[in-house]
Coordinates of C-alpha atoms in Angstrom, one line a residue:
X1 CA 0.0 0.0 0.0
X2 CA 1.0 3.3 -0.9
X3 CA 0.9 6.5 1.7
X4 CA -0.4 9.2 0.9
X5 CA 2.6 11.0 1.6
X6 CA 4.9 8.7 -0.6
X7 CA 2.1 9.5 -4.0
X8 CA 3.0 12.8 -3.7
X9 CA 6.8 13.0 -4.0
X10 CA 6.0 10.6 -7.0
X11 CA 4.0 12.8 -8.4
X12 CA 6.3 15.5 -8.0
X13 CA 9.0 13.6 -9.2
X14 CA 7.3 12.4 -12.0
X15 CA 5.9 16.2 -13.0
X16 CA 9.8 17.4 -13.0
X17 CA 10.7 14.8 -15.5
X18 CA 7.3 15.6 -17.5
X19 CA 8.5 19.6 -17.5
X20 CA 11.8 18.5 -18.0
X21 CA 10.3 16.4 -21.4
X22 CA 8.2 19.0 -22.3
X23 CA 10.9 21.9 -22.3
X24 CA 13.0 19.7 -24.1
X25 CA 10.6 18.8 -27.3
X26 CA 9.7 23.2 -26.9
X27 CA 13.3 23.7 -27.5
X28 CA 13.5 21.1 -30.5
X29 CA 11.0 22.3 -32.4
X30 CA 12.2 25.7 -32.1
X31 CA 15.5 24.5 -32.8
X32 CA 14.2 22.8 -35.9
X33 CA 11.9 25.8 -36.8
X34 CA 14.7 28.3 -37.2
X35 CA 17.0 25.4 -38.9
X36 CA 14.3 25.4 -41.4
X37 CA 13.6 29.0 -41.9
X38 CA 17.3 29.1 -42.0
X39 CA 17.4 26.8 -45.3
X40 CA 14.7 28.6 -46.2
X41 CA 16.4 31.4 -45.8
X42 CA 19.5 30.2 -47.7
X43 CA 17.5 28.8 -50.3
X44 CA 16.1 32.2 -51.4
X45 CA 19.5 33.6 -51.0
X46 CA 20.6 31.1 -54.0
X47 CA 17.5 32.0 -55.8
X48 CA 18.1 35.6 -55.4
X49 CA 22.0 36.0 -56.1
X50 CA 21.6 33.1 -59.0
X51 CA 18.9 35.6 -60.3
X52 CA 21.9 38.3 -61.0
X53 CA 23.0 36.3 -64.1
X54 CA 25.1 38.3 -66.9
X55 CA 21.9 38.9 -68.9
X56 CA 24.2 39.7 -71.9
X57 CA 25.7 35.9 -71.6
X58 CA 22.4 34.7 -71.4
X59 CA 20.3 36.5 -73.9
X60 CA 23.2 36.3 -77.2
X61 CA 24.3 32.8 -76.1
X62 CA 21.9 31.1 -73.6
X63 CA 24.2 30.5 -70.6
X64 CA 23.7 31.6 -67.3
X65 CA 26.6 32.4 -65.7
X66 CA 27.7 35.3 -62.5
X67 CA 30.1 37.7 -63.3
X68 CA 32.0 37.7 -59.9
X69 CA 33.7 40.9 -61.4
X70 CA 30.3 42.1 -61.7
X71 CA 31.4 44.8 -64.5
X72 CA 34.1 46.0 -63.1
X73 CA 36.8 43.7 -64.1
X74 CA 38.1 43.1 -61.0
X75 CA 37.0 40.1 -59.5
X76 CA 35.2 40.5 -55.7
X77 CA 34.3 37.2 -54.0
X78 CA 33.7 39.6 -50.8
X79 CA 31.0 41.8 -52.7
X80 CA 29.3 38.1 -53.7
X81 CA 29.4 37.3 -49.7
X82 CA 27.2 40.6 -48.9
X83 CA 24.8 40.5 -51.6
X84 CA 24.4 36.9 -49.9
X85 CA 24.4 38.1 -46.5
X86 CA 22.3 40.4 -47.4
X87 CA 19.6 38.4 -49.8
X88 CA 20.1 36.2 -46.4
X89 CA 19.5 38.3 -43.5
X90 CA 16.5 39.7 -45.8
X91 CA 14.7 36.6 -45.1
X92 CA 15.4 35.6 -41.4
X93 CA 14.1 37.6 -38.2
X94 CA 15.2 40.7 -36.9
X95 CA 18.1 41.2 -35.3
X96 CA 19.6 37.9 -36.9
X97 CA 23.7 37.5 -37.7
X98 CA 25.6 35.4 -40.4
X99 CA 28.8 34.4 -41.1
X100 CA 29.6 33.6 -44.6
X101 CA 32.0 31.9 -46.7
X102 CA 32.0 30.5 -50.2
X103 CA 34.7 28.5 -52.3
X104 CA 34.9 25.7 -54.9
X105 CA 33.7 28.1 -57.8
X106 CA 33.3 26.4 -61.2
X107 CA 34.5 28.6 -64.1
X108 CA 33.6 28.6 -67.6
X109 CA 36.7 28.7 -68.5
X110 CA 38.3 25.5 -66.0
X111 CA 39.9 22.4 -68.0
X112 CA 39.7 24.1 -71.1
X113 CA 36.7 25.4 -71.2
X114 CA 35.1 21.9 -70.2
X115 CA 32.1 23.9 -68.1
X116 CA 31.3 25.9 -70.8
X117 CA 31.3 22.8 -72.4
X118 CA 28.8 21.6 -70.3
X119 CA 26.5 23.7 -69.9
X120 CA 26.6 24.2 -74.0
X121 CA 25.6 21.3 -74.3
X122 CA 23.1 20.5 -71.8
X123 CA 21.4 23.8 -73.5
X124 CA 21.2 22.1 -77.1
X125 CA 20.3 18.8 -75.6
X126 CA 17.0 20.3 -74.1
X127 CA 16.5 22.9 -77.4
X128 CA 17.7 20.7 -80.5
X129 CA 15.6 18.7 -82.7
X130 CA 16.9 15.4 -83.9
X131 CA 16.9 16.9 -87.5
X132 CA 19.6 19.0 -86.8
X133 CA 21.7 15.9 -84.9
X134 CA 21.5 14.2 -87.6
X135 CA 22.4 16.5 -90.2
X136 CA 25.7 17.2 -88.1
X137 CA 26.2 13.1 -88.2
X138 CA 25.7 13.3 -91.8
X139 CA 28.4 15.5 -92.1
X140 CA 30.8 14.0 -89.5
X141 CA 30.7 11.0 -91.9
X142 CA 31.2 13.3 -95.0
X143 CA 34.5 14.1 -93.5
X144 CA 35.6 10.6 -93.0
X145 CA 35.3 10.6 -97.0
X146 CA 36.5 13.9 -98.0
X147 CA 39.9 13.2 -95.8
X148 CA 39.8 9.5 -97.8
X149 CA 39.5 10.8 -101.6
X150 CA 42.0 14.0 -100.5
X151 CA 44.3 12.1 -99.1
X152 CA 44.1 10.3 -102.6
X153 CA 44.6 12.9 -104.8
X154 CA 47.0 14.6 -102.8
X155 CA 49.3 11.7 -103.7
X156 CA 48.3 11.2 -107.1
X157 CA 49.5 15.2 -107.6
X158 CA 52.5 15.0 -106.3
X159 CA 53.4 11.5 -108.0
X160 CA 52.1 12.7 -111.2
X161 CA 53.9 16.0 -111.2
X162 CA 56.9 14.6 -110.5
X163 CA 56.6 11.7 -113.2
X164 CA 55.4 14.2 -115.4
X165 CA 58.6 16.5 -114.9
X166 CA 61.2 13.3 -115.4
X167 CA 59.1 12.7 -118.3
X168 CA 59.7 15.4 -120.4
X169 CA 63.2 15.9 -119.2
X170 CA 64.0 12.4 -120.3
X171 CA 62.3 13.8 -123.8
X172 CA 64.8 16.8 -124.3
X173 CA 67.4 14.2 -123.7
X174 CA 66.6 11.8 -125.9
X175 CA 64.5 13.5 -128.5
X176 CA 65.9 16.8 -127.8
X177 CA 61.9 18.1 -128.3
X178 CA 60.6 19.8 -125.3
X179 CA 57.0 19.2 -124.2
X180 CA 54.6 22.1 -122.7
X181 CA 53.7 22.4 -119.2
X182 CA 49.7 22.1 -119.5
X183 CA 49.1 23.3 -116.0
X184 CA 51.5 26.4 -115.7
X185 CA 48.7 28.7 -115.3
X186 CA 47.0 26.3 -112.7
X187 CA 49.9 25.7 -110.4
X188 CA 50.3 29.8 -110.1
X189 CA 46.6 30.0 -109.2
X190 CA 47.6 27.8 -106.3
X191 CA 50.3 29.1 -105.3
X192 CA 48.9 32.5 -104.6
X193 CA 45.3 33.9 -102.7
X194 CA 42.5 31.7 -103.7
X195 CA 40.0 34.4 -102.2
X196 CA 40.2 36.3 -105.5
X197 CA 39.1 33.4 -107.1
X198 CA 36.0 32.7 -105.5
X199 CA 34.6 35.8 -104.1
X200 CA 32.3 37.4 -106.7
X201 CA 32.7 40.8 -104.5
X202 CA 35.8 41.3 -102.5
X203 CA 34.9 44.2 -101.9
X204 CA 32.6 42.8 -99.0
X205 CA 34.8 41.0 -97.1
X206 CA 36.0 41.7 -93.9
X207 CA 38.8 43.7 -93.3
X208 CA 38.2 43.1 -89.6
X209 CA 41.4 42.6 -87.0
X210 CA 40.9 41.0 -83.4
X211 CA 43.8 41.1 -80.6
X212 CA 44.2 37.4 -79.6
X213 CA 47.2 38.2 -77.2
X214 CA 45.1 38.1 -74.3
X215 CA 42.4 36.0 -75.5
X216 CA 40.8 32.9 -73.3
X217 CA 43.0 30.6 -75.1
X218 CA 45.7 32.2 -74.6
X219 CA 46.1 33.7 -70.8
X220 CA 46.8 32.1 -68.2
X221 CA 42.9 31.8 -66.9
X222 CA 41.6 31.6 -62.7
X223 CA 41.3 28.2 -62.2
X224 CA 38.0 26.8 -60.5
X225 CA 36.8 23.4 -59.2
X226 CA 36.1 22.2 -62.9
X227 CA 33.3 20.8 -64.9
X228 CA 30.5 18.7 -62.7
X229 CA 31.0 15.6 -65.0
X230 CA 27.0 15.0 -66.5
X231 CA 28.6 15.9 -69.8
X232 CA 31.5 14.6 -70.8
X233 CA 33.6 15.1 -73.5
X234 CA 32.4 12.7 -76.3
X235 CA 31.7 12.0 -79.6
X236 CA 28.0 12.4 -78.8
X237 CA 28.2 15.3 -77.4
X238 CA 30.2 17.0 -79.1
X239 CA 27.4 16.7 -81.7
X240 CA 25.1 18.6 -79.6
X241 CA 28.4 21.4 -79.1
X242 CA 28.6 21.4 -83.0
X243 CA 25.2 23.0 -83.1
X244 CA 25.7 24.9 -80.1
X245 CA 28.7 26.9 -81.8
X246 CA 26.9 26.3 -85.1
X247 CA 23.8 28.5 -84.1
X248 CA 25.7 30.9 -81.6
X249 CA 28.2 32.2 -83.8
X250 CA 28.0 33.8 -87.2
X251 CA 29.9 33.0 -90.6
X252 CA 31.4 34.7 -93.6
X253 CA 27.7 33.6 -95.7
X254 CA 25.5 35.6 -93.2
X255 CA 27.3 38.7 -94.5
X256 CA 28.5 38.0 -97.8
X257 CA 24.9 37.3 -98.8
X258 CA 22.5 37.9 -96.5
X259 CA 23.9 41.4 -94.8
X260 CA 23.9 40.4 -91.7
X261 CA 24.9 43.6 -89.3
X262 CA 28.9 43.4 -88.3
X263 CA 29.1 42.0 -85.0
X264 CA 31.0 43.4 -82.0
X265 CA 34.3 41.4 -82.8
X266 CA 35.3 38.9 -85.9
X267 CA 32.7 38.8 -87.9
X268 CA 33.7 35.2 -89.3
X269 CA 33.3 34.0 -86.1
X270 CA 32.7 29.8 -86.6
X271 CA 36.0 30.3 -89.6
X272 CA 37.9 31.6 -86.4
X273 CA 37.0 28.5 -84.4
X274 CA 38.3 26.3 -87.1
X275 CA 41.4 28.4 -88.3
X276 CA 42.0 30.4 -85.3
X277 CA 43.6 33.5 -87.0
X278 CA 43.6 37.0 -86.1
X279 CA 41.7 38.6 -89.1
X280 CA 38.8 38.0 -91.1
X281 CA 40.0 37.7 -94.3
X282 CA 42.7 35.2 -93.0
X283 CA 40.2 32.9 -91.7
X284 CA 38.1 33.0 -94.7
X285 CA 41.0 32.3 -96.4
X286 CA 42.2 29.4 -95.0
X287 CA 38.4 27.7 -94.7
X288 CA 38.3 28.0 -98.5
X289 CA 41.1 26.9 -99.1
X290 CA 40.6 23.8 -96.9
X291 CA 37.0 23.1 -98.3
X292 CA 39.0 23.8 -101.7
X293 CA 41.1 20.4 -100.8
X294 CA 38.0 18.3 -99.7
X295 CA 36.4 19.4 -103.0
X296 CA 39.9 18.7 -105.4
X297 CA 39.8 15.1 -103.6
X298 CA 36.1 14.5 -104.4
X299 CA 36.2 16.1 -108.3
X300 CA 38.8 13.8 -108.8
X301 CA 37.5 10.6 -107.6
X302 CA 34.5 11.4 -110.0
X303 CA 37.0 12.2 -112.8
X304 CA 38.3 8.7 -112.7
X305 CA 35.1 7.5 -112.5
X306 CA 33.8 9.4 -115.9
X307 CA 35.3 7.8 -119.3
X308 CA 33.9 10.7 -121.8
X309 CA 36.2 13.2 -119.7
X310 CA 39.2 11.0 -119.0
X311 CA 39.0 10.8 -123.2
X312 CA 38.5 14.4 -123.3
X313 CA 42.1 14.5 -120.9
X314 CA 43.8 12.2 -123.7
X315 CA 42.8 13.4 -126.8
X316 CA 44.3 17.2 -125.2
X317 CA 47.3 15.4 -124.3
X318 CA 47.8 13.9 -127.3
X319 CA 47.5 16.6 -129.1
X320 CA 49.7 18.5 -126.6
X321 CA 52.4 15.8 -126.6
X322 CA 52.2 15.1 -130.6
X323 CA 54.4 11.9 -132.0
X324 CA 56.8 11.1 -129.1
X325 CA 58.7 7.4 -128.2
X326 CA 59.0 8.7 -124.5
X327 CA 56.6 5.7 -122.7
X328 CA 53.8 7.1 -120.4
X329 CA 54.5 10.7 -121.8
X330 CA 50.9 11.1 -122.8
X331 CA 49.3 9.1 -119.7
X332 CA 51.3 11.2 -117.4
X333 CA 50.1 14.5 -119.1
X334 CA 46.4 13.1 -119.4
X335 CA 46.5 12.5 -115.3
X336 CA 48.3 16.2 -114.6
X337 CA 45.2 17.8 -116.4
X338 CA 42.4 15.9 -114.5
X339 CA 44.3 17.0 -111.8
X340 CA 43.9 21.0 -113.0
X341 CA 40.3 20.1 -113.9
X342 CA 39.8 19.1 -110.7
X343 CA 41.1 22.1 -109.1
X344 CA 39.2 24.0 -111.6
X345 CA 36.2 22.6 -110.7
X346 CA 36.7 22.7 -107.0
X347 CA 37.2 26.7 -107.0
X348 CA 33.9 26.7 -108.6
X349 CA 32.1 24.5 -105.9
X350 CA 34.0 27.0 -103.2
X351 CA 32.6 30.0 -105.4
X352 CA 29.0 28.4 -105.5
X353 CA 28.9 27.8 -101.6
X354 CA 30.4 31.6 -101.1
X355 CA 27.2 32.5 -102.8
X356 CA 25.0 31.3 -100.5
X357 CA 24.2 28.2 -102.5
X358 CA 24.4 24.7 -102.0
X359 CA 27.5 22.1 -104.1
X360 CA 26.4 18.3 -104.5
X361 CA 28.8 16.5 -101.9
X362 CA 29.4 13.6 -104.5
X363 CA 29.6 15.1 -108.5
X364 CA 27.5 13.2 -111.6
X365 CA 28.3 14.3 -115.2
X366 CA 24.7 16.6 -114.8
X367 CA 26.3 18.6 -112.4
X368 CA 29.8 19.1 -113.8
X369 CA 30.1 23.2 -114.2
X370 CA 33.8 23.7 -116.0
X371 CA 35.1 22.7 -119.5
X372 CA 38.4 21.2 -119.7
X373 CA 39.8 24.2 -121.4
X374 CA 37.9 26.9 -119.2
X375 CA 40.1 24.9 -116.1
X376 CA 43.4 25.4 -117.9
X377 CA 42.6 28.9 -118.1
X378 CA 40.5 29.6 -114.7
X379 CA 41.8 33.3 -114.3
X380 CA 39.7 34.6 -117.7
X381 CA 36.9 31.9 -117.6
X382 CA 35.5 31.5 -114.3
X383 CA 33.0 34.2 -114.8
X384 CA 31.4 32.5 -117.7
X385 CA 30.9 28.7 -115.8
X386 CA 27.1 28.2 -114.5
X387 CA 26.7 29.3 -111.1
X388 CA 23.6 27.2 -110.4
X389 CA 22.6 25.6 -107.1
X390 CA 22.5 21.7 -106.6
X391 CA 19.5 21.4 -104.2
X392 CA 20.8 18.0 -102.6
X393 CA 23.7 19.9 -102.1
X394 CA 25.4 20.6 -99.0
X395 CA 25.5 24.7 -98.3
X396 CA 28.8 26.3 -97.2
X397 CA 27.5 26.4 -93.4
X398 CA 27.8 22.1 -93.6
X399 CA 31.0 22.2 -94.6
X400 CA 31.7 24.5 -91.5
X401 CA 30.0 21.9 -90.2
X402 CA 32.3 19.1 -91.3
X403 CA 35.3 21.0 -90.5
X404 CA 34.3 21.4 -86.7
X405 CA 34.2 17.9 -86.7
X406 CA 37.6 17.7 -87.9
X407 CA 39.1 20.7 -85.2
X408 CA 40.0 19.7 -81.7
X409 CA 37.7 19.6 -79.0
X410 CA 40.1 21.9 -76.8
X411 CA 40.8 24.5 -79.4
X412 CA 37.2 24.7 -80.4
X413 CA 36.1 25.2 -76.9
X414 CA 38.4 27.9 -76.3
X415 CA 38.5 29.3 -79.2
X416 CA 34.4 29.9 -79.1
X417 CA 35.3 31.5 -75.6
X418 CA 37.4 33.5 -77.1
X419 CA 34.8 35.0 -79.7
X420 CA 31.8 35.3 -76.6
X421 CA 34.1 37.4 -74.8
X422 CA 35.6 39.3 -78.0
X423 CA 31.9 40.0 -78.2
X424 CA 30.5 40.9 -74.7
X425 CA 33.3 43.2 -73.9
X426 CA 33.0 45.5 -77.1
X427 CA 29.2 46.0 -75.5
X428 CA 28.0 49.0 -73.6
X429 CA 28.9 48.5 -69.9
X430 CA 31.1 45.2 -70.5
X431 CA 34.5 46.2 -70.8
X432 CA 35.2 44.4 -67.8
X433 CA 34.1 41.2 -68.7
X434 CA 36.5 38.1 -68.5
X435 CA 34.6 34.1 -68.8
X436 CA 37.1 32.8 -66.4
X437 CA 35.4 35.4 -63.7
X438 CA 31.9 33.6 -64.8
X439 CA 30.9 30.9 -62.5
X440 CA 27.2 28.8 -62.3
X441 CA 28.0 27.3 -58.9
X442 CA 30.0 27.0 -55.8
X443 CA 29.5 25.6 -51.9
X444 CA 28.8 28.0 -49.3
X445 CA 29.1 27.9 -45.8
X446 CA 26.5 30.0 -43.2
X447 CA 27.0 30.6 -39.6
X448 CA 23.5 31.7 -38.3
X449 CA 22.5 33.5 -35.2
X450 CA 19.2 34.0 -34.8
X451 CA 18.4 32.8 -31.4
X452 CA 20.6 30.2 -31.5
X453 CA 23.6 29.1 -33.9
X454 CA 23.2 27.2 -36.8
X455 CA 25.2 25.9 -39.1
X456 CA 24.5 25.4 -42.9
X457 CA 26.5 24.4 -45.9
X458 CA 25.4 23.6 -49.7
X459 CA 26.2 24.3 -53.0
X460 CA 24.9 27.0 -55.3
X461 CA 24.4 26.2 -58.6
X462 CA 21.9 26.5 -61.7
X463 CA 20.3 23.7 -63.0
X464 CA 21.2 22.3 -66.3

């Protein structure tokens, strides 16, 4: 039996431990309360300092990135830590107190350009149709060919050129008859500017000039965490990066043609990622010239392939040869004109594409534009060949298309940074703009008093 005395202290006892309980549970759920207005808190803090994005970088090439420099140049990690302290303190109770710090930033510009990369290609991935995929596989494999039947003729002209020249050396020897050079003409026509060949109006190039030496791919960059590793360099995606740079950055067509307004900085902006010159006109130059050899390798592949031309070829050399007893004399000069047909033909195609019209990939008889004797003398004739567009073709902007496939992933990347930068700076209010200040994320740490200290850490970042 229990006293009456001894129920009470029990129930005393008892009613300390209950307080005790309850105080305890009061001062955990107002511990958890301001822990989660505290993440609330930091959560609208990202929200808000994410929300001051470089809305030049975001409306010309759809990135969002934070110019830590924020126009000035210079750049201020401490200014990012108030306008988070303050987008913080904004959203907790009166009289609260934090303590900030933030590191691990990941630049645009860190592992060559590999989180630009990303976030490139994340962008396409989510606003590309397969169409245009495709059309950039197409094209990849169109290299694989065009370096096949170059490779091809590039042997084939030097072989031929040189059994050609021991040829009719051997003939002055022996016959003491010389023999005429049939490609004279040609072979100056290559040595010098091809531009003047297949521009109808020089007069509207670019004369443009761009200062490189402290260009992204040049300067020693700030160095960030790096890439977050969802999109990794890859033949796939650099599909996606090909039409990212493909519909971000103009080309030599858009103004030649179309008069396009001169940009900021290079105008022949995708010829600089594949040639990566200082001037216009020298990376118009050396595009041509290097859709010139794809075209020289695929003209001749079709020449081989066509017996009324190859007769064409030896009826010209015979008749350019005459009676000789030299062996090969007349084959030799038959091959060294297909080869200047060829060429002829092929500064044609680049004049078509330079036009804004489109050049069959792979040439039938139908859609042959130069005469064997217009080739010989390409200087005084080219005016006169047909100018007309193959609809199947491919248009100069897929051969761009076919060369970025064939260009580094590294220099492409930088070399694309190089051009957004050229760009942004040369607009109002952006002369301080550098990508390696331009970060989408980084971890922060948050010391909060508000009542009682809390401690927070996460990372900022957009999501892609």
């Amino acid at each position: 039996m229990w006293k009456k005395g001894e129920i009470t202290v029990l129930v005393s006892l008892l009613l300390a431990v209950l307080l005790f309980l309850l105080e305890a549970c009061l001062w955990s759920a107002r511990y958890a309360l301001l822990r989660s207005q505290a993440e609330e808190a930091l959560e609208l803090a990202e929200t808000s300092v994410l929300s001051e994005y470089h809305r030049e970088l975001l409306e010309r090439y759809d990135l969002f990135y934070v110019d830590l420099g924020y126009g000035t140049g210079q750049e201020d990690t401490e200014y990012l830590k108030q306008r988070l302290r303050w987008f913080l303190l904004e959203n907790l109770s009166e009289g609260s107190r934090a303590a900030l710090e933030v590191w691990d930033f990941s630049r645009a510009s860190d592992e060559r350009g590999m989180v630009y990369y990303e976030q490139a290609v994340s962008h396409e991935k989510q606003a590309t149709g397969a169409a245009l995929v495709e059309r950039l596989l197409h094209c990849g494999g169109l290299a694989e060919v065009a370096e096949e039947r170059y490779e091809a003729y590039s042997e084939a002209d030097g072989r031929e050129q040189r059994n050609l020249e021991e040829l009719r050396r051997r003939r002055e020897e022996i016959e003491e008859v010389s023999t005429p050079d049939p490609v004279s003409s040609t072979e100056a026509l290559k040595a010098g500017s091809i531009l003047h060949l297949v521009l109808t109006d020089p007069g509207k190039v670019s004369g443009k000039k761009a200062d490189l030496t402290q260009a992204p791919s040049v300067r020693s960059c700030l160095e960030g965490v790096g890439p977050r590793g969802v999109y990794e360099g890859s033949i796939g995606n650099d599909l996606f990066f090909h039409a990212y740079l493909m519909e971000h950055f103009s080309h030599a067509v858009e103004f030649l043609t179309e008069g396009r307004e001169e940009e900021p900085w290079l105008d022949y902006q995708l010829e600089y990622l594949i040639a990566g010159e200082d001037t216009d006109i020298a990376n118009l130059e050396r595009v041509c010239n290097r859709i010139l050899l794809m075209r020289e390798g695929m003209n001749y592949a079709y020449l081989q392939t066509d017996s009324a031309k190859k007769a064409e070829c030896e009826a010209l050399a015979l008749l350019m040869v005459g009676a000789t007893m030299i062996p090969g004399l007349v084959e030799a000069v038959k091959q060294v004109l297909m080869l200047a047909w060829a060429f002829g033909e092929s500064v044609m195609d680049v004049r078509v594409l330079l036009s804004g019209k489109k050049c069959a990939f792979y040439k039938s008889g139908g859609r042959w534009r130069t005469s064997l004797s217009g080739a010989l003398d390409l200087s005084n004739s080219i005016s006169g060949f047909d100018s007309g567009e193959d609809a199947q073709g491919l248009s100069y902007e897929d051969y761009l298309g076919i060369l970025l496939t064939a260009t580094g992933r590294e220099k492409k990347t930088m070399r694309s940074l190089d051009a957004m930068e050229g760009v942004i700076r040369r607009l109002s209010g952006n002369s301080g703009f550098y990508v390696d200040q331009c970060t989408d994320g980084f971890r922060l740490r948050a010391v909060i008093a508000n009542g009682r200290e809390l401690t927070a850490e996460r990372s900022f970042c957009y999501e892609w």
